[in-house]
XYZ file of C-alpha atoms in Angstrom:
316
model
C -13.504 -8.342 -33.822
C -9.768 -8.252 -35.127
C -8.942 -8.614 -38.654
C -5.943 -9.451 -40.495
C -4.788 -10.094 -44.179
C -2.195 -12.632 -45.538
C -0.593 -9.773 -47.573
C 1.118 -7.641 -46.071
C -1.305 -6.295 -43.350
C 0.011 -6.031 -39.889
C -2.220 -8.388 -37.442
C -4.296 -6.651 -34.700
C -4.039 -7.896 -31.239
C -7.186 -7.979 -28.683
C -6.721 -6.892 -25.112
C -8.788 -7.626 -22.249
C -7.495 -4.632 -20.571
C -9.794 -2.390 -23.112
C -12.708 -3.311 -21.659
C -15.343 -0.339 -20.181
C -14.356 0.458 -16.111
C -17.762 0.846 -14.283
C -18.341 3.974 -12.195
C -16.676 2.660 -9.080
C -12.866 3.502 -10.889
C -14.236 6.454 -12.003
C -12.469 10.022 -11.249
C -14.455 11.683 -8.961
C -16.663 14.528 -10.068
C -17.472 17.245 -7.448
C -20.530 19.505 -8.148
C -22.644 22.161 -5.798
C -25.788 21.085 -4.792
C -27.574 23.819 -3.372
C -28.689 23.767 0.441
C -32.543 23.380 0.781
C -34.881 26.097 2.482
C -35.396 24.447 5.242
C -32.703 21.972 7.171
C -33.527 18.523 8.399
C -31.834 17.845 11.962
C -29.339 15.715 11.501
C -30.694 11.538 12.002
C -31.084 10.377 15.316
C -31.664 6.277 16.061
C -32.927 4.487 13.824
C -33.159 5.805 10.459
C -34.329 5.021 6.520
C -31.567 6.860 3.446
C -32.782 7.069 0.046
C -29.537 8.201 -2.113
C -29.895 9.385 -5.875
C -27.179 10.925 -7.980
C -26.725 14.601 -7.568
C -26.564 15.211 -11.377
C -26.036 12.998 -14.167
C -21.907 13.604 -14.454
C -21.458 14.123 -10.435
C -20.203 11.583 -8.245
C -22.073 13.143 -5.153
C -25.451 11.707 -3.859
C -27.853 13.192 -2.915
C -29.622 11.506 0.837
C -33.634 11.860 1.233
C -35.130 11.254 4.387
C -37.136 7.867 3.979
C -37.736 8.125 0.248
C -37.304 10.357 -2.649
C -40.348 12.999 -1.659
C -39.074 12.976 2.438
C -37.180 15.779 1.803
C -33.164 16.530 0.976
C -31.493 15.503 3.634
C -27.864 15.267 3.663
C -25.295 15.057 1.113
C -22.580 12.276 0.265
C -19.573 13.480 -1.535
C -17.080 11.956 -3.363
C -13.415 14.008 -3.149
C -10.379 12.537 -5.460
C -9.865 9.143 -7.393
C -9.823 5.898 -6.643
C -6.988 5.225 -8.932
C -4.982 7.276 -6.355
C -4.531 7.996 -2.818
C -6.655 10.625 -2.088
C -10.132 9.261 -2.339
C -13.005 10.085 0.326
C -16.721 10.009 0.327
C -17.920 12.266 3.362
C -21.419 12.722 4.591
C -22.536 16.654 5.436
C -25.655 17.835 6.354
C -26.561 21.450 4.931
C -25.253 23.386 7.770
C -22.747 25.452 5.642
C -20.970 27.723 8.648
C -17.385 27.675 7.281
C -16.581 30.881 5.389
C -13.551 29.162 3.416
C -15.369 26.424 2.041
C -19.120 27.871 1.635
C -20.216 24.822 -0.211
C -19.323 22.545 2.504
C -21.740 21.337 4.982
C -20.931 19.819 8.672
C -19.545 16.462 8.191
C -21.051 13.445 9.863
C -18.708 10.838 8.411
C -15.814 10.133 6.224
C -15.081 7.140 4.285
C -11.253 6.228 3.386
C -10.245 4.218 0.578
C -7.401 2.344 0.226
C -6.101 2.218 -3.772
C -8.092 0.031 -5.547
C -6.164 -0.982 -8.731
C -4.650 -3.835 -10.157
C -2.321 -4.299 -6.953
C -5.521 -5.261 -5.562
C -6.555 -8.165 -7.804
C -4.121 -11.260 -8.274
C -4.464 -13.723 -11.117
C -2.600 -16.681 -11.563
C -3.885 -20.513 -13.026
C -3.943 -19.808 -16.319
C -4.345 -22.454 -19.291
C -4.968 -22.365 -23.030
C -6.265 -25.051 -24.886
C -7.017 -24.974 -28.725
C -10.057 -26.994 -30.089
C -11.179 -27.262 -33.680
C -14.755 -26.822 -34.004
C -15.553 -29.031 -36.899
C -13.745 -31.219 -39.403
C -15.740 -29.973 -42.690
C -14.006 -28.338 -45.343
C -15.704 -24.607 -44.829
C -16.739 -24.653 -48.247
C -19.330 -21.845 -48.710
C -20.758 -20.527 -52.011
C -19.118 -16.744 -51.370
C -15.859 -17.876 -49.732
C -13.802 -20.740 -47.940
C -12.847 -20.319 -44.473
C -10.799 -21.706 -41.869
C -11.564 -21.811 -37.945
C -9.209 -22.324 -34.827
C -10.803 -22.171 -31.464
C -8.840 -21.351 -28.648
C -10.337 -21.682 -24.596
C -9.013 -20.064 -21.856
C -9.535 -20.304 -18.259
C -8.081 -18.519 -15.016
C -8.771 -17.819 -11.380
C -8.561 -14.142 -9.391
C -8.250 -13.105 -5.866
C -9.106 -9.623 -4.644
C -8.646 -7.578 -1.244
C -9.280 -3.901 -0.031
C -9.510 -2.108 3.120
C -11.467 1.304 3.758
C -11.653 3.033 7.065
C -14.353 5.472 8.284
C -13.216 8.569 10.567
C -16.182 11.330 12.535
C -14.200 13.893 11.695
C -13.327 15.597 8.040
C -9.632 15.351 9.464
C -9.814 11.850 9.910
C -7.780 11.840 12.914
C -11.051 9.768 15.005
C -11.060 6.144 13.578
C -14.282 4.523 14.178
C -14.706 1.283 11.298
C -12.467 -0.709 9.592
C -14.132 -2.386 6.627
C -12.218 -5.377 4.615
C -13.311 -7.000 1.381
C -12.251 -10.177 0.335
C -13.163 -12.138 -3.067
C -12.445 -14.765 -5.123
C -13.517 -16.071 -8.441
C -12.920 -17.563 -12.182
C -12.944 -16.312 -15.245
C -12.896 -17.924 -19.025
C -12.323 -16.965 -22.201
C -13.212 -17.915 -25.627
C -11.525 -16.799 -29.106
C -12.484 -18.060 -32.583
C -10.229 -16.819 -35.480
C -12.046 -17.468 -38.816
C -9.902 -16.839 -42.094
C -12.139 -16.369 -45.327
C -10.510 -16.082 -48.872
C -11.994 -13.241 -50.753
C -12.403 -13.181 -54.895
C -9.335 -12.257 -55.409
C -7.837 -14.839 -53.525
C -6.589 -12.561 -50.255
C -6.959 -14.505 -46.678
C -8.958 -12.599 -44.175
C -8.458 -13.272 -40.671
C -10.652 -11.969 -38.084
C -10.750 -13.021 -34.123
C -14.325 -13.003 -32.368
C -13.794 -13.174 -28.506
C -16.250 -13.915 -25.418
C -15.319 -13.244 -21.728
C -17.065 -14.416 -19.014
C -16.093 -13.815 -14.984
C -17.560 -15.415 -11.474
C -17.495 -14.729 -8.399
C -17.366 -17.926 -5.926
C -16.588 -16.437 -2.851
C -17.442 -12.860 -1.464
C -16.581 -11.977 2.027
C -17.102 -8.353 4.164
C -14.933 -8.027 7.423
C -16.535 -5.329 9.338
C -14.556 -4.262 12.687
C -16.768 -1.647 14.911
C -13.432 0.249 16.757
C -10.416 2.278 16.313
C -8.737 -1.046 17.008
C -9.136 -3.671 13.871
C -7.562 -6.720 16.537
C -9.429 -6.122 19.164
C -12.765 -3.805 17.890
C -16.249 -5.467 17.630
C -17.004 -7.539 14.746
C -20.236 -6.584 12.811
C -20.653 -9.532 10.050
C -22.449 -8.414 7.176
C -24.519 -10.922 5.358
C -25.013 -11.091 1.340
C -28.575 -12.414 0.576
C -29.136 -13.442 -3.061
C -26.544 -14.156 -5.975
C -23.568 -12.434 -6.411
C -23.574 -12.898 -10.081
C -26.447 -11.301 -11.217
C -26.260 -7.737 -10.184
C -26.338 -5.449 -7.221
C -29.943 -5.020 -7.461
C -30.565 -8.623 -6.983
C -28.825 -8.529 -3.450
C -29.286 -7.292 -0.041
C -27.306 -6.539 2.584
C -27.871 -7.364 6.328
C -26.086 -6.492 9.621
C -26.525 -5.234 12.700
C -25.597 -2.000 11.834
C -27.872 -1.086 8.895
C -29.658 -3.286 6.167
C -29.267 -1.878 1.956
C -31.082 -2.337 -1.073
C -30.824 -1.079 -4.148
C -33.441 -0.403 -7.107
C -32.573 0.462 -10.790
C -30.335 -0.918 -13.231
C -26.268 -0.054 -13.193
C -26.628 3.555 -14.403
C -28.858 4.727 -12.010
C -28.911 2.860 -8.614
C -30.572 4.318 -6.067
C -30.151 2.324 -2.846
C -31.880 2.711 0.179
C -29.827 1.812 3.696
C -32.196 1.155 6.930
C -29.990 2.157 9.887
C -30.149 0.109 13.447
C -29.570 1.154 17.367
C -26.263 0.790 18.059
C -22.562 1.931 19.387
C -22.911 4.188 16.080
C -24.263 6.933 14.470
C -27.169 6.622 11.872
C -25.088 9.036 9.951
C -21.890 6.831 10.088
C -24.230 3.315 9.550
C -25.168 5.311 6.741
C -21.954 5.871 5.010
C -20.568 2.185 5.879
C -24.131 1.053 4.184
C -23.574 2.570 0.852
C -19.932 2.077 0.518
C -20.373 -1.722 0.903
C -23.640 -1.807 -1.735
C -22.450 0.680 -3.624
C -18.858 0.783 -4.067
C -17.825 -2.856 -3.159
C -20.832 -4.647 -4.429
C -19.540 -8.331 -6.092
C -20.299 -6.240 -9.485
C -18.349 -3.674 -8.847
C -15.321 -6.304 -8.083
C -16.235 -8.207 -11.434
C -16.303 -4.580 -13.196
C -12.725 -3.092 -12.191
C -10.959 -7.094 -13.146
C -9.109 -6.716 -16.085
C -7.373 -10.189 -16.846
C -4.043 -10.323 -18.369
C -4.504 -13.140 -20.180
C -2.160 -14.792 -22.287
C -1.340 -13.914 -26.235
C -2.962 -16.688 -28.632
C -2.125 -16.707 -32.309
C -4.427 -17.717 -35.533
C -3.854 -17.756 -39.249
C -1.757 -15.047 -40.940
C -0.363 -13.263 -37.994
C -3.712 -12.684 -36.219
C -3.391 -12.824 -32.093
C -6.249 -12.064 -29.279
């Protein structure tokens, strides 16, 4: 809440752009994980990936064959921020051969983000409207007070575009991946003003945001060509409002799922036959559950929206 007084006190103002950024704007947070005794082969055709966190501040993952006890597998790891240029997730196996970078395994697949900041989200439709919530005179035995309501409503668009490479130089296109999205979003403010004993106003803003998705769309091109590559839809199944680990992913390419609650997902991707590689289904699988799940969308929108004003001075 915001609070204000009538005398004197300089009046607070409310932000939407202080709300918490999930995990998938976080800076990345490279860590070792140590190579186990004995190396899995790298996948061949079809294949089951179990990922769970490396450690509780890393960004890496850590890939099981089949499930948790199948054995280390590979490792997914996350170079540079989001919030920049430079981000990558690449997939190594434990093969650790090059003597300048002895942490670094052979890499299977690398994942390319474009920026994803505000440039990605546009908002536009806004509206205010004010509404008084009762016509009493707020007499209480303590205090008096005095209400304004204020709704708002607005609508969002978002795009991004990663690309996956073979090859840690990234010179080998393989996948495009485009995600489009579009939604709503309302808020709510109520400013209540209370006079104390001594006859000094109080004004203090309580605020409720609330944001939907209503459309969610993956463009998945199979190619170093986006125009003319092969188009591998990928289909959402479930609501795209209640969480990533109510959904599930299907293609032709891999199906994902994902157990646990938003601090410690741990999806599982099924890999299919195909023009691919499991390891590069794989990475394409968690990227779109895991970094551009609807929630994750919802998360990194941070609506600009307009300044309302209440009793003595307050905004939101």
């Amino acid at each position: 809440t915001v609070e204000a007084k009538s005398r004197g006190a300089k009046a607070h103002t409310l932000d939407s752009t202080d709300n918490f950024l999930p995990n998938f704007f976080s800076m990345g947070c490279c860590s070792s994980t140590v190579a186990p005794e004995d190396i899995i082969p790298d996948p061949t055709g079809p294949s089951t990936f179990f990922c769970k966190k490396a450690g509780l501040i890393s960004s890496n993952y850590k890939v099981f064959k089949d499930n948790e006890d199948g054995g280390l597998w590979l490792l997914l790891r996350k170079k540079g921020s989001i919030f920049k240029d430079d981000c990558l997730f690449i997939l190594e196996n434990f093969v650790r051969n090059n003597p300048e970078e002895k942490d670094e395994g052979e890499c299977l697949a690398v994942c390319k983000f474009d920026t994803i900041d505000a440039q990605a989200y546009k908002q536009y439709g806004f509206e205010t409207d004010e509404a008084d919530s009762d016509d009493s005179d707020g007499y209480s035995e303590d205090s008096q007070f005095e209400e304004d309501e204020f709704k708002q409503k607005a609508k969002w668009r978002f795009k991004t575009k990663c690309k996956f490479y073979s090859d840690r130089e990234r010179k080998n296109l393989v996948a495009t991946l485009r995600v489009k999205a579009k939604g709503n979003a309302k808020r709510e403010i109520d400013f209540n003003t209370r006079t104390d004993e001594e006859g000094n106003e109080h004004t203090s803003a309580s605020i409720q945001e609330k944001k939907k998705v209503k459309k969610f769309i993956y463009n998945l091109v199979w190619g170093p060509d986006e125009d003319a590559g092969k188009k591998v839809p990928i289909k959402l199944i479930g609501s795209v409002n209640k969480g990533a680990e109510k959904l599930e992913w299907e293609s032709e390419m891999f199906n994902a799922e994902i157990e646990g609650g938003f601090i410690s997902q741990k999806p599982t991707i099924h890999t299919k036959d195909g023009e691919w590689t499991p390891g590069m289904a794989m990475t394409i699988g968690f990227i779109t559950c895991m970094e551009l799940a609807p929630e994750d969308v919802i998360g990194g929108l941070r609506l600009r929206w307009p300044t309302v004003h209440g009793p003595n001075g307050a905004m939101a």
